[in-house]
Short mmCIF file of C-alpha atoms in Angstrom, two decimals:
data_model
loop_
_atom_site.label_atom_id
_atom_site.label_comp_id
_atom_site.label_asym_id
_atom_site.label_seq_id
_atom_site.Cartn_x
_atom_site.Cartn_y
_atom_site.Cartn_z
CA UNK B 1057 170.01 19.21 82.62
CA UNK B 1058 169.02 22.79 81.99
CA UNK B 1059 169.17 25.32 84.81
CA UNK B 1060 166.42 27.38 83.24
CA UNK B 1061 163.89 24.55 83.18
CA UNK B 1062 161.55 24.02 86.12
CA UNK B 1063 158.74 21.63 87.01
CA UNK B 1064 156.16 21.90 89.78
CA UNK B 1065 153.78 19.14 90.85
CA UNK B 1066 150.63 20.78 92.22
CA UNK B 1067 149.16 18.04 94.40
CA UNK B 1068 147.15 20.23 96.73
CA UNK B 1069 144.07 22.34 96.08
CA UNK B 1070 144.72 24.58 99.06
CA UNK B 1071 144.50 28.22 98.03
CA UNK B 1072 147.74 29.10 99.81
CA UNK B 1073 149.76 26.26 98.27
CA UNK B 1074 148.34 26.85 94.79
CA UNK B 1075 149.26 30.52 95.19
CA UNK B 1076 152.84 29.57 96.11
CA UNK B 1077 153.07 27.34 93.04
CA UNK B 1078 151.70 30.04 90.72
CA UNK B 1079 153.97 32.76 92.15
CA UNK B 1080 157.02 30.56 91.50
CA UNK B 1081 155.80 29.44 88.07
CA UNK B 1082 154.91 32.90 86.75
CA UNK B 1083 158.03 34.41 88.32
CA UNK B 1084 160.25 31.87 86.59
CA UNK B 1085 158.41 32.15 83.26
CA UNK B 1086 158.67 35.95 83.39
CA UNK B 1087 162.43 35.54 83.76
CA UNK B 1088 162.51 33.40 80.61
CA UNK B 1089 162.45 29.93 82.18
CA UNK B 1090 160.64 26.95 80.70
CA UNK B 1091 158.07 25.91 83.33
CA UNK B 1092 155.75 22.91 83.48
CA UNK B 1093 153.09 22.52 86.15
CA UNK B 1094 151.64 19.03 86.73
CA UNK B 1095 148.26 19.10 88.41
CA UNK B 1096 147.55 15.84 90.17
CA UNK B 1097 145.02 14.55 92.68
CA UNK B 1098 143.34 17.44 94.57
CA UNK B 1099 145.38 19.84 92.47
CA UNK B 1100 143.24 18.85 89.47
CA UNK B 1101 140.44 20.97 90.92
CA UNK B 1102 142.47 24.08 90.09
CA UNK B 1103 141.98 23.28 86.40
CA UNK B 1104 138.22 22.62 86.56
CA UNK B 1105 136.22 25.17 84.63
CA UNK B 1106 133.16 26.14 86.71
CA UNK B 1107 131.22 26.91 83.52
CA UNK B 1108 131.77 23.48 81.96
CA UNK B 1109 129.85 20.32 82.74
CA UNK B 1110 130.13 16.66 81.77
CA UNK B 1111 127.02 14.64 82.40
CA UNK B 1112 127.98 11.04 81.60
CA UNK B 1113 129.45 10.23 85.00
CA UNK B 1114 128.87 7.34 87.38
CA UNK B 1115 127.23 8.12 90.72
CA UNK B 1116 130.54 7.98 92.61
CA UNK B 1117 132.28 10.20 90.06
CA UNK B 1118 129.49 12.76 90.41
CA UNK B 1119 129.72 12.62 94.20
CA UNK B 1120 133.48 13.22 94.12
CA UNK B 1121 132.89 16.10 91.73
CA UNK B 1122 130.30 17.74 93.98
CA UNK B 1123 132.44 17.49 97.09
CA UNK B 1124 135.59 19.00 95.62
CA UNK B 1125 136.15 22.71 94.89
CA UNK B 1126 135.30 23.59 91.31
CA UNK B 1127 137.96 25.87 89.88
CA UNK B 1128 140.70 28.16 91.08
CA UNK B 1129 138.24 30.70 92.55
CA UNK B 1130 136.80 28.27 95.13
CA UNK B 1131 139.86 26.86 96.88
CA UNK B 1132 140.04 26.47 100.69
CA UNK B 1133 142.99 27.48 102.89
CA UNK B 1134 145.21 24.72 104.30
CA UNK B 1135 144.99 26.38 107.74
CA UNK B 1136 142.47 28.78 109.31
CA UNK B 1137 139.87 28.01 106.63
CA UNK B 1138 136.93 28.60 109.05
CA UNK B 1139 134.28 27.33 106.60
CA UNK B 1140 135.38 29.72 103.89
CA UNK B 1141 135.91 32.90 105.92
CA UNK B 1142 139.70 32.46 105.87
CA UNK B 1143 139.94 32.41 102.04
CA UNK B 1144 137.67 35.49 101.84
CA UNK B 1145 139.91 37.39 104.27
CA UNK B 1146 142.98 36.26 102.36
CA UNK B 1147 141.50 37.47 99.05
CA UNK B 1148 140.59 40.78 100.66
CA UNK B 1149 144.11 41.30 101.99
CA UNK B 1150 145.70 40.23 98.69
CA UNK B 1151 143.56 42.79 96.86
CA UNK B 1152 144.36 45.52 99.36
CA UNK B 1153 148.10 44.84 99.01
CA UNK B 1154 147.84 44.79 95.21
CA UNK B 1155 148.70 41.10 94.89
CA UNK B 1156 147.18 39.39 91.84
CA UNK B 1157 144.23 37.09 92.46
CA UNK B 1158 144.60 33.37 91.77
CA UNK B 1159 142.47 33.41 88.58
CA UNK B 1160 144.61 36.28 87.30
CA UNK B 1161 147.83 34.43 88.16
CA UNK B 1162 146.59 31.28 86.39
CA UNK B 1163 145.69 33.28 83.30
CA UNK B 1164 149.06 35.03 83.38
CA UNK B 1165 150.85 31.70 83.71
CA UNK B 1166 149.18 30.55 80.49
CA UNK B 1167 150.03 33.82 78.74
CA UNK B 1168 153.67 33.49 79.80
CA UNK B 1169 153.79 30.03 78.24
CA UNK B 1170 153.74 27.92 81.42
CA UNK B 1171 152.72 24.42 80.34
CA UNK B 1172 149.74 23.15 82.36
CA UNK B 1173 149.47 19.36 82.46
CA UNK B 1174 146.61 17.43 84.07
CA UNK B 1175 147.59 14.02 85.45
CA UNK B 1176 145.75 11.33 83.49
CA UNK B 1177 145.76 8.73 86.26
CA UNK B 1178 144.25 11.11 88.83
CA UNK B 1179 141.59 12.17 86.30
CA UNK B 1180 140.73 8.51 85.82
CA UNK B 1181 140.53 7.69 89.53
CA UNK B 1182 138.57 10.82 90.49
CA UNK B 1183 136.31 10.78 87.45
CA UNK B 1184 137.35 14.19 86.12
CA UNK B 1185 136.99 14.51 82.34
CA UNK B 1186 138.99 16.61 79.86
CA UNK B 1187 135.70 18.31 78.89
CA UNK B 1188 135.49 19.86 82.39
CA UNK B 1189 138.92 21.47 82.37
CA UNK B 1190 139.86 24.99 81.34
CA UNK B 1191 141.15 25.49 77.79
CA UNK B 1192 144.82 25.04 76.96
CA UNK B 1193 145.50 22.17 79.37
CA UNK B 1194 147.46 19.10 78.24
CA UNK B 1195 146.90 15.59 79.59
CA UNK B 1196 149.92 13.57 80.68
CA UNK B 1197 150.99 10.65 82.82
CA UNK B 1198 153.90 9.87 85.10
CA UNK B 1199 156.18 9.21 82.11
CA UNK B 1200 155.56 12.76 80.85
CA UNK B 1201 156.42 14.13 84.28
CA UNK B 1202 159.57 12.06 84.67
CA UNK B 1203 160.85 13.07 81.26
CA UNK B 1204 160.38 16.77 82.03
CA UNK B 1205 161.73 16.56 85.58
CA UNK B 1206 164.85 14.62 84.58
CA UNK B 1207 165.97 17.48 82.36
CA UNK B 1208 164.95 20.29 84.74
CA UNK B 1209 167.15 22.01 87.30
CA UNK B 1210 164.42 22.75 89.84
CA UNK B 1211 161.64 20.26 90.65
CA UNK B 1212 159.13 20.96 93.42
CA UNK B 1213 156.23 18.99 94.90
CA UNK B 1214 153.67 21.34 96.40
CA UNK M 1045 175.00 14.78 89.34
CA UNK M 1046 173.18 12.02 87.52
CA UNK M 1047 169.94 12.80 85.71
CA UNK M 1048 168.74 9.22 86.14
CA UNK M 1049 168.99 9.28 89.93
CA UNK M 1050 166.02 10.35 92.04
CA UNK M 1051 165.22 10.69 95.73
CA UNK M 1052 161.86 11.13 97.44
CA UNK M 1053 161.33 12.02 101.09
CA UNK M 1054 158.02 10.51 102.19
CA UNK M 1055 157.14 12.63 105.22
CA UNK M 1056 153.38 12.09 105.15
CA UNK M 1057 151.34 9.00 105.82
CA UNK M 1058 148.37 10.27 103.84
CA UNK M 1059 147.19 7.63 101.40
CA UNK M 1060 147.00 10.11 98.54
CA UNK M 1061 150.50 11.51 99.08
CA UNK M 1062 152.02 8.06 99.58
CA UNK M 1063 150.34 7.00 96.34
CA UNK M 1064 151.87 9.96 94.50
CA UNK M 1065 155.31 9.07 95.85
CA UNK M 1066 154.97 5.42 94.86
CA UNK M 1067 153.66 6.22 91.37
CA UNK M 1068 156.68 8.45 90.74
CA UNK M 1069 159.15 6.01 92.32
CA UNK M 1070 157.93 2.90 90.48
CA UNK M 1071 157.54 4.86 87.24
CA UNK M 1072 161.12 6.08 87.42
CA UNK M 1073 162.50 2.69 88.46
CA UNK M 1074 160.62 1.02 85.59
CA UNK M 1075 162.37 3.43 83.22
CA UNK M 1076 165.74 2.37 84.61
CA UNK M 1077 166.33 5.15 87.14
CA UNK M 1078 168.01 4.66 90.50
CA UNK M 1079 165.42 5.65 93.10
CA UNK M 1080 165.72 6.06 96.87
CA UNK M 1081 162.71 6.72 99.08
CA UNK M 1082 163.35 8.11 102.57
CA UNK M 1083 160.48 7.49 104.97
CA UNK M 1084 160.52 9.95 107.82
CA UNK M 1085 158.14 11.03 110.56
CA UNK M 1086 154.52 10.02 109.76
CA UNK M 1087 155.81 8.41 106.57
CA UNK M 1088 157.45 5.72 108.72
CA UNK M 1089 154.01 4.23 109.23
CA UNK M 1090 154.00 3.16 105.58
CA UNK M 1091 156.82 0.73 106.40
CA UNK M 1092 155.26 -0.76 109.54
CA UNK M 1093 154.42 -4.43 109.12
CA UNK M 1094 150.96 -5.07 110.65
CA UNK M 1095 151.95 -8.68 111.39
CA UNK M 1096 155.06 -7.75 113.39
CA UNK M 1097 155.17 -6.63 117.00
CA UNK M 1098 157.84 -5.34 119.36
CA UNK M 1099 156.92 -5.50 123.01
CA UNK M 1100 159.74 -3.76 124.86
CA UNK M 1101 158.42 -0.22 124.46
CA UNK M 1102 157.88 2.56 126.94
CA UNK M 1103 154.29 3.63 127.64
CA UNK M 1104 154.58 6.73 125.44
CA UNK M 1105 156.14 4.78 122.59
CA UNK M 1106 153.27 2.28 122.77
CA UNK M 1107 150.72 5.09 122.78
CA UNK M 1108 152.25 6.69 119.71
CA UNK M 1109 152.27 3.31 118.03
CA UNK M 1110 148.57 2.69 118.75
CA UNK M 1111 147.49 6.07 117.49
CA UNK M 1112 149.28 5.95 114.16
CA UNK M 1113 148.21 3.87 111.13
CA UNK M 1114 149.95 0.50 111.04
CA UNK M 1115 151.12 -0.22 107.53
CA UNK M 1116 150.39 0.88 103.99
CA UNK M 1117 146.89 -0.64 103.97
CA UNK M 1118 145.55 1.58 106.76
CA UNK M 1119 146.47 5.09 105.63
CA UNK M 1120 144.00 8.03 105.85
CA UNK M 1121 143.32 10.57 103.09
CA UNK M 1122 144.73 14.09 103.52
CA UNK M 1123 141.31 15.51 102.57
CA UNK M 1124 137.79 14.07 102.69
CA UNK M 1125 138.85 11.26 105.01
CA UNK M 1126 135.43 11.11 106.73
CA UNK M 1127 136.55 8.69 109.46
CA UNK M 1128 137.85 6.19 106.93
CA UNK M 1129 135.03 6.26 104.36
CA UNK M 1130 137.11 8.42 101.99
CA UNK M 1131 140.01 5.93 101.75
CA UNK M 1132 137.53 3.05 101.20
CA UNK M 1133 135.88 4.95 98.31
CA UNK M 1134 139.29 5.80 96.90
CA UNK M 1135 140.38 2.15 97.02
CA UNK M 1136 137.11 1.11 95.37
CA UNK M 1137 137.58 3.61 92.53
CA UNK M 1138 141.25 2.69 92.07
CA UNK M 1139 140.27 -0.97 91.77
CA UNK M 1140 137.46 -0.19 89.32
CA UNK M 1141 139.84 1.84 87.14
CA UNK M 1142 142.51 -0.88 87.27
CA UNK M 1143 144.98 1.20 89.26
CA UNK M 1144 147.32 -0.86 91.48
CA UNK M 1145 146.62 -0.80 95.20
CA UNK M 1146 149.16 0.78 97.55
CA UNK M 1147 150.43 -2.55 98.97
CA UNK M 1148 150.93 -3.77 95.38
CA UNK M 1149 152.78 -0.56 94.44
CA UNK M 1150 155.04 -0.86 97.50
CA UNK M 1151 155.83 -4.47 96.64
CA UNK M 1152 156.51 -3.53 93.04
CA UNK M 1153 158.79 -0.71 94.13
CA UNK M 1154 160.90 -3.23 96.05
CA UNK M 1155 160.91 -5.64 93.09
CA UNK M 1156 162.06 -2.84 90.78
CA UNK M 1157 164.99 -2.13 93.10
CA UNK M 1158 163.73 1.08 94.69
CA UNK M 1159 165.76 1.55 97.86
CA UNK M 1160 163.52 2.04 100.93
CA UNK M 1161 165.23 3.86 103.79
CA UNK M 1162 163.66 4.46 107.22
CA UNK M 1163 164.84 7.63 108.96
CA UNK M 1164 166.74 6.66 112.11
CA UNK M 1165 166.05 9.88 114.01
CA UNK M 1166 162.27 9.68 113.46
CA UNK M 1167 162.31 6.02 114.53
CA UNK M 1168 164.09 7.06 117.71
CA UNK M 1169 161.72 9.94 118.51
CA UNK M 1170 158.52 8.04 117.70
CA UNK M 1171 159.66 4.78 119.25
CA UNK M 1172 159.38 2.69 116.10
CA UNK M 1173 161.78 -0.28 116.05
CA UNK M 1174 163.46 -2.01 113.10
CA UNK M 1175 161.74 -5.23 114.19
CA UNK M 1176 158.34 -3.72 113.33
CA UNK M 1177 159.18 -2.73 109.76
CA UNK M 1178 158.61 -4.73 106.58
CA UNK M 1179 161.54 -6.75 105.25
CA UNK M 1180 164.12 -5.19 102.96
CA UNK M 1181 164.15 -1.75 104.56
CA UNK M 1182 167.43 0.02 105.31
CA UNK M 1183 167.95 2.44 108.21
CA UNK M 1184 169.63 5.78 107.52
CA UNK M 1185 170.06 9.26 108.86
CA UNK M 1186 170.19 12.74 107.42
CA UNK M 1187 173.77 12.19 106.20
CA UNK M 1188 172.60 9.23 104.12
CA UNK M 1189 169.86 11.35 102.61
CA UNK M 1190 172.12 14.30 101.84
CA UNK M 1191 174.68 12.10 100.15
CA UNK M 1192 172.04 10.54 97.89
CA UNK M 1193 170.23 13.81 97.17
CA UNK M 1194 173.41 15.71 96.31
CA UNK M 1195 174.12 13.32 93.44
CA UNK M 1196 170.51 13.03 92.23
CA UNK M 1197 168.84 15.09 89.52
CA UNK M 1198 165.32 15.05 91.00
CA UNK M 1199 164.67 15.41 94.75
CA UNK M 1200 161.13 15.66 96.08
CA UNK M 1201 159.66 16.17 99.56
CA UNK M 1202 156.18 14.68 99.74
CA UNK I 1082 174.73 24.21 89.12
CA UNK I 1083 176.57 23.40 92.32
CA UNK I 1084 175.96 20.07 94.01
CA UNK I 1085 176.85 21.54 97.40
CA UNK I 1086 174.20 24.24 97.26
CA UNK I 1087 170.74 23.62 98.65
CA UNK I 1088 167.50 25.58 99.05
CA UNK I 1089 164.46 24.78 101.17
CA UNK I 1090 161.13 26.60 101.00
CA UNK I 1091 159.52 26.38 104.44
CA UNK I 1092 155.85 26.97 103.65
CA UNK I 1093 154.37 25.24 106.68
CA UNK I 1094 154.46 26.18 110.34
CA UNK I 1095 153.84 22.63 111.49
CA UNK I 1096 156.36 21.65 114.13
CA UNK I 1097 157.10 18.33 112.45
CA UNK I 1098 157.67 19.82 109.00
CA UNK I 1099 159.77 22.69 110.35
CA UNK I 1100 161.84 20.11 112.23
CA UNK I 1101 162.41 18.15 109.01
CA UNK I 1102 163.53 21.31 107.22
CA UNK I 1103 165.92 22.29 110.02
CA UNK I 1104 167.40 18.79 110.30
CA UNK I 1105 168.17 18.80 106.57
CA UNK I 1106 169.44 22.40 106.59
CA UNK I 1107 171.75 22.05 109.60
CA UNK I 1108 172.91 18.63 108.43
CA UNK I 1109 173.87 20.01 105.03
CA UNK I 1110 175.49 23.14 106.47
CA UNK I 1111 177.50 21.01 108.91
CA UNK I 1112 178.83 19.07 105.92
CA UNK I 1113 179.97 22.32 104.31
CA UNK I 1114 177.03 22.99 102.00
CA UNK I 1115 175.65 26.43 101.21
CA UNK I 1116 172.03 26.38 102.41
CA UNK I 1117 169.25 28.95 102.00
CA UNK I 1118 165.88 28.58 103.72
CA UNK I 1119 162.97 30.64 102.37
CA UNK I 1120 160.20 31.11 104.91
CA UNK I 1121 156.93 31.85 103.19
CA UNK I 1122 153.27 31.99 104.19
CA UNK I 1123 152.64 30.05 107.45
CA UNK I 1124 156.36 29.32 107.60
CA UNK I 1125 156.95 33.00 108.37
CA UNK I 1126 155.69 32.32 111.90
CA UNK I 1127 158.86 30.33 112.56
CA UNK I 1128 160.82 33.58 112.27
CA UNK I 1129 158.58 35.68 114.52
CA UNK I 1130 160.33 36.79 117.69
CA UNK I 1131 157.90 36.38 120.63
CA UNK I 1132 159.63 39.21 122.48
CA UNK I 1133 159.20 41.76 119.68
CA UNK I 1134 156.09 43.74 118.90
CA UNK I 1135 155.00 46.11 116.14
CA UNK I 1136 152.02 48.23 116.99
CA UNK I 1137 151.14 50.11 113.80
CA UNK I 1138 149.02 47.39 112.26
CA UNK I 1139 145.57 47.43 110.74
CA UNK I 1140 142.82 45.49 112.55
CA UNK I 1141 143.00 42.57 110.09
CA UNK I 1142 146.77 42.40 110.32
CA UNK I 1143 146.54 42.27 114.11
CA UNK I 1144 143.91 39.54 113.93
CA UNK I 1145 146.05 37.41 111.64
CA UNK I 1146 148.98 37.96 113.99
CA UNK I 1147 147.00 36.83 117.05
CA UNK I 1148 145.72 33.69 115.40
CA UNK I 1149 149.02 32.41 114.15
CA UNK I 1150 151.75 30.80 116.29
CA UNK I 1151 154.34 33.31 117.43
CA UNK I 1152 157.79 31.85 117.03
CA UNK I 1153 159.43 28.48 116.68
CA UNK I 1154 158.54 27.40 120.23
CA UNK I 1155 154.77 27.52 119.67
CA UNK I 1156 154.26 25.47 116.52
CA UNK I 1157 151.46 22.88 116.23
CA UNK I 1158 151.83 19.33 114.86
CA UNK I 1159 150.44 18.61 111.36
CA UNK I 1160 148.76 15.47 112.77
CA UNK I 1161 147.71 14.43 116.27
CA UNK I 1162 147.96 17.99 117.55
CA UNK I 1163 145.16 17.48 120.13
CA UNK I 1164 144.96 21.16 121.11
CA UNK I 1165 148.65 21.33 121.90
CA UNK I 1166 149.13 18.05 123.78
CA UNK I 1167 150.74 16.42 120.73
CA UNK I 1168 153.54 19.00 120.43
CA UNK I 1169 154.21 18.77 124.20
CA UNK I 1170 154.55 14.98 123.96
CA UNK I 1171 156.78 15.34 120.91
CA UNK I 1172 159.04 17.81 122.73
CA UNK I 1173 159.19 15.47 125.72
CA UNK I 1174 160.20 12.51 123.56
CA UNK I 1175 162.74 14.57 121.62
CA UNK I 1176 164.35 15.67 124.88
CA UNK I 1177 164.37 12.13 126.24
CA UNK I 1178 166.05 10.85 123.07
CA UNK I 1179 168.59 13.69 123.12
CA UNK I 1180 167.31 15.31 119.94
CA UNK I 1181 167.85 19.11 119.79
CA UNK I 1182 164.80 21.28 120.35
CA UNK I 1183 163.54 23.45 117.49
CA UNK I 1184 164.79 26.75 118.96
CA UNK I 1185 168.23 25.13 119.38
CA UNK I 1186 168.17 23.86 115.79
CA UNK I 1187 167.21 27.28 114.46
CA UNK I 1188 170.01 28.91 116.43
CA UNK I 1189 172.46 26.30 115.21
CA UNK I 1190 171.34 26.85 111.62
CA UNK I 1191 172.24 30.51 111.95
CA UNK I 1192 175.58 29.68 113.57
CA UNK I 1193 176.38 27.30 110.74
CA UNK I 1194 175.74 30.04 108.22
CA UNK I 1195 172.38 28.90 106.87
CA UNK I 1196 170.82 31.91 105.17
CA UNK I 1197 167.30 32.61 106.48
CA UNK I 1198 165.13 34.58 104.06
CA UNK I 1199 161.62 35.84 104.82
CA UNK I 1200 159.32 36.08 101.79
CA UNK I 1201 158.44 39.73 101.22
CA UNK I 1202 155.11 39.07 99.47
CA UNK I 1203 153.83 36.82 102.27
CA UNK I 1204 154.91 39.41 104.85
CA UNK I 1205 152.92 42.02 102.94
CA UNK I 1206 149.76 39.89 102.62
CA UNK I 1207 149.80 38.63 106.20
CA UNK I 1208 150.86 41.92 107.72
CA UNK I 1209 154.06 40.66 109.32
CA UNK I 1210 156.73 43.35 109.70
CA UNK I 1211 160.54 43.04 109.65
CA UNK I 1212 160.55 44.52 113.19
CA UNK I 1213 158.79 41.39 114.50
CA UNK I 1214 161.27 38.87 113.12
CA UNK I 1215 164.30 37.38 114.86
CA UNK I 1216 167.66 38.99 114.19
CA UNK I 1217 169.75 37.97 111.21
CA UNK I 1218 166.89 37.35 108.79
CA UNK I 1219 167.00 38.70 105.22
CA UNK I 1220 163.96 39.77 103.23
CA UNK I 1221 163.58 38.51 99.68
CA UNK I 1222 161.06 37.91 96.94
CA UNK I 1223 160.42 35.23 94.35
CA UNK I 1224 163.28 36.53 92.19
CA UNK I 1225 165.73 35.96 95.06
CA UNK I 1226 164.43 32.43 95.47
CA UNK I 1227 164.58 31.61 91.77
CA UNK I 1228 168.13 32.86 91.47
CA UNK I 1229 169.30 30.72 94.39
CA UNK I 1230 167.30 27.64 93.36
CA UNK I 1231 168.49 27.74 89.75
CA UNK I 1232 172.07 27.33 90.85
CA UNK I 1233 171.39 24.76 93.59
CA UNK I 1234 171.52 20.98 93.25
CA UNK I 1235 168.80 20.18 95.81
CA UNK I 1236 165.60 22.26 96.10
CA UNK I 1237 162.82 21.20 98.46
CA UNK I 1238 159.34 22.60 99.22
CA UNK I 1239 158.31 21.63 102.72
#
């Protein structure tokens, strides 16, 4: 068990929860910790690259893809979303208060060496392909997670 | 503190979150870990046996019981539920991709020795009785949880 | 790493989730543990004192303040809220079953020495000022959290 190792499961694609996970992850990495973020289920949408496409999908896979937010810039709020007005207000206030935007935080996480892992089982079930994800993402299953978490001092599910 | 001990609080009765908790629990148990799952609040509904009934309830207790999902087969999705169409699609895609169903995962968790604990205080408040729960479930309070969590290496709240 | 140290991030302002966090925190503190609760994002509303006001706010900050629940007595349920009927029913059943109310639990947490920390970055973004919070709350950032969590045996995100 190493006190300076941390894992975060990002299950949600809510802008506010993803922000919390990235603030903790980049904060810890900046202090020299080894951080792994596992993106599973709705959280996978954070890793989708809006500029990438993958055409060989079944009808249901395509439908799921259309209905979910595509990338870290498009996430809804968990509360007070108001059809997208809430996230816009939140972004405006974050900018005004000089808080990094989510795409900036995600980029910084990668630069600080935070390991980003996409959950293979969720990708399978939701029909999300490696080709659609941003660069630098690893694919891993529950065994990968358990191995990392067992040796980490802080493990969060967000 | 034992690295191979894990606890999960299952607070939610969302199909997707319950699935995440069961994937982690069965995965860890299959690798030889000692796993305890605490079902509290909405999560209690996962443990309700749809074939069991308990008639001596107050009006409010009955009302709560009617309005909540009865058992692991009936859970809603946390997002894109669409009055029950979402969970049906999800089940269809899980089956197509050869992912175990939730009832199968729950059964497997029990077979692998995962300890299932129902939170006594939540049962009290929501009027859920031991007689309504699936077999093999223990009842425990916050002290039980704290004792287990304090000696476990990974503790999640889902 | 100290097994008797625990941290809880309270991200949500849902009555049910806040209750879970307070039950765990007071339970652990009563058993002699050192407990720190970090209130971030929506969770900040738990710490707002309904009797305190702060007038020098921008229009957006005021709007956010109006739309969010003011204090631990006003929290919604994460499910079955029904425009406030759900929380009323829940409070009624808690009282009937002799479970402490949320304001009582929060007070008890403070009496038992649970450290309550308000997240400085969330306060900034949402325009919540120290002057509006209940007495006895500390202000801290992600570094404060990481320091506490790294030396704690149980860390939850609720």
